[in-house]
Amino acid sequence: HVQLVESGGSSVQPGGSLRLSCAVSGFSMYCVAWFRQPPGKEREGVALINGAGQTKYADSVKGRFTISRENTDAPLWLQMNDLRSEDTAMYYCAAAPGTSYRSCRDWTVFNIWGQGTQVTVS
């Protein structure tokens, strides 16, 4: 049974930091990502990491957010620093089982989602 469970969302002041966690069961995290959906807007990719450990970030979070994991069976992390009001959103962990590391560069490959964790910056 494939399952993603996020945690770590909270309310924080601008300039603050948070670390989100995503626990995975049922498969190994070769191609995983964080997405977010701000209020009234569409869901957008934030950061992804592939089986080779390569990462990709949305321009809006480069230099502030870091996606990481110890190995493909360990929790996925999203370290968020220098948070801004525009980072307020529901954050989702996503996975693309069976996706090669070469294909794990496209936001559209992700098809398994967690329930989300709310981040509010104000």
Short mmCIF file of C-alpha atoms in Angstrom, two decimals:
data_model
loop_
_atom_site.label_atom_id
_atom_site.label_comp_id
_atom_site.label_asym_id
_atom_site.label_seq_id
_atom_site.Cartn_x
_atom_site.Cartn_y
_atom_site.Cartn_z
CA HIS A 1 0.00 0.00 0.00
CA VAL A 2 1.59 3.26 -1.16
CA GLN A 3 1.22 6.14 1.27
CA LEU A 4 2.75 9.58 1.78
CA VAL A 5 2.28 11.44 5.07
CA GLU A 6 3.47 15.02 5.51
CA SER A 7 4.13 16.82 8.77
CA GLY A 8 5.81 19.95 10.05
CA GLY A 9 3.49 22.64 8.77
CA SER A 10 2.84 25.57 11.08
CA SER A 11 2.40 29.32 11.33
CA VAL A 12 5.58 31.38 11.27
CA GLN A 13 6.59 35.01 10.97
CA PRO A 14 8.26 36.38 7.83
CA GLY A 15 11.96 35.57 7.83
CA GLY A 16 11.43 32.44 9.88
CA SER A 17 12.19 28.81 9.06
CA LEU A 18 10.32 25.53 8.98
CA ARG A 19 11.22 21.97 8.09
CA LEU A 20 8.62 19.74 6.50
CA SER A 21 8.83 15.96 6.57
CA CYS A 22 7.27 13.32 4.34
CA ALA A 23 7.14 9.71 5.49
CA VAL A 24 6.76 7.15 2.71
CA SER A 25 5.52 3.58 2.86
CA GLY A 26 5.00 1.02 0.15
CA PHE A 27 7.83 2.01 -2.19
CA SER A 28 11.28 3.57 -2.34
CA MET A 29 11.57 7.30 -2.99
CA TYR A 30 13.52 7.39 -6.23
CA CYS A 31 11.56 10.30 -7.68
CA VAL A 32 9.87 12.53 -5.13
CA ALA A 33 8.93 16.16 -4.79
CA TRP A 34 7.26 18.90 -2.82
CA PHE A 35 4.41 20.88 -4.31
CA ARG A 36 2.32 23.68 -2.85
CA GLN A 37 -1.06 25.24 -3.47
CA PRO A 38 -1.50 28.84 -2.31
CA PRO A 39 -5.02 30.01 -1.46
CA GLY A 40 -7.05 30.52 -4.62
CA LYS A 41 -4.23 29.38 -6.90
CA GLU A 42 -3.21 26.23 -8.72
CA ARG A 43 -0.79 23.69 -7.32
CA GLU A 44 2.84 24.32 -8.29
CA GLY A 45 6.08 22.41 -8.05
CA VAL A 46 8.49 23.59 -5.37
CA ALA A 47 11.39 21.12 -5.34
CA LEU A 48 12.16 17.62 -6.57
CA ILE A 49 14.91 15.06 -6.13
CA ASN A 50 15.62 12.05 -8.34
CA GLY A 51 17.29 8.70 -7.81
CA ALA A 52 20.70 10.18 -8.59
CA GLY A 53 20.25 12.84 -5.93
CA GLN A 54 19.83 15.60 -8.48
CA THR A 55 17.50 18.41 -7.48
CA LYS A 56 15.35 21.01 -9.16
CA TYR A 57 13.73 24.06 -7.59
CA ALA A 58 11.12 26.58 -8.56
CA ASP A 59 12.72 29.97 -9.20
CA SER A 60 10.70 31.50 -6.36
CA VAL A 61 12.37 29.30 -3.72
CA LYS A 62 15.93 28.93 -5.03
CA GLY A 63 18.47 29.76 -2.36
CA ARG A 64 15.85 29.57 0.42
CA PHE A 65 14.47 26.01 0.29
CA THR A 66 16.39 22.72 0.33
CA ILE A 67 15.00 19.28 -0.48
CA SER A 68 16.88 16.34 1.00
CA ARG A 69 16.78 12.75 2.19
CA GLU A 70 19.35 10.37 3.65
CA ASN A 71 18.44 7.55 1.29
CA THR A 72 15.51 6.40 -0.84
CA ASP A 73 13.84 4.67 2.11
CA ALA A 74 14.21 7.53 4.59
CA PRO A 75 11.87 10.48 5.12
CA LEU A 76 11.92 13.31 2.61
CA TRP A 77 12.64 16.77 3.99
CA LEU A 78 12.00 20.32 2.88
CA GLN A 79 14.00 22.91 4.78
CA MET A 80 12.44 26.33 4.27
CA ASN A 81 14.36 29.44 5.30
CA ASP A 82 13.66 33.16 4.96
CA LEU A 83 9.95 32.46 4.63
CA ARG A 84 7.77 35.09 2.98
CA SER A 85 4.04 35.74 2.99
CA GLU A 86 3.86 34.42 -0.57
CA ASP A 87 5.08 31.03 0.69
CA THR A 88 1.76 30.58 2.49
CA ALA A 89 0.19 27.44 1.05
CA MET A 90 -0.79 23.85 1.57
CA TYR A 91 2.36 21.82 0.96
CA TYR A 92 2.15 18.34 -0.55
CA CYS A 93 4.62 15.52 -0.86
CA ALA A 94 4.45 13.71 -4.19
CA ALA A 95 6.01 10.64 -5.75
CA ALA A 96 6.44 9.07 -9.17
CA PRO A 97 7.20 5.37 -8.66
CA GLY A 98 8.95 3.73 -11.56
CA THR A 99 10.17 7.00 -13.08
CA SER A 100 13.77 6.96 -14.23
CA TYR A 101 16.14 9.53 -12.85
CA ARG A 102 16.43 11.07 -16.33
CA SER A 103 12.65 11.57 -16.53
CA CYS A 104 12.43 12.83 -12.97
CA ARG A 105 12.95 16.45 -14.01
CA ASP A 106 9.40 17.24 -15.06
CA TRP A 107 6.74 18.39 -12.61
CA THR A 108 4.09 16.44 -14.53
CA VAL A 109 5.42 12.92 -13.74
CA PHE A 110 4.12 12.90 -10.16
CA ASN A 111 0.97 10.88 -9.59
CA ILE A 112 0.89 9.93 -5.90
CA TRP A 113 0.10 12.60 -3.32
CA GLY A 114 0.00 13.04 0.41
CA GLN A 115 -2.80 14.78 2.27
CA GLY A 116 -0.85 18.03 2.70
CA THR A 117 0.41 20.17 5.57
CA GLN A 118 -0.43 23.85 5.98
CA VAL A 119 2.27 26.53 6.10
CA THR A 120 1.19 30.06 7.00
CA VAL A 121 3.62 32.98 6.97
CA SER A 122 2.28 36.16 8.57
#
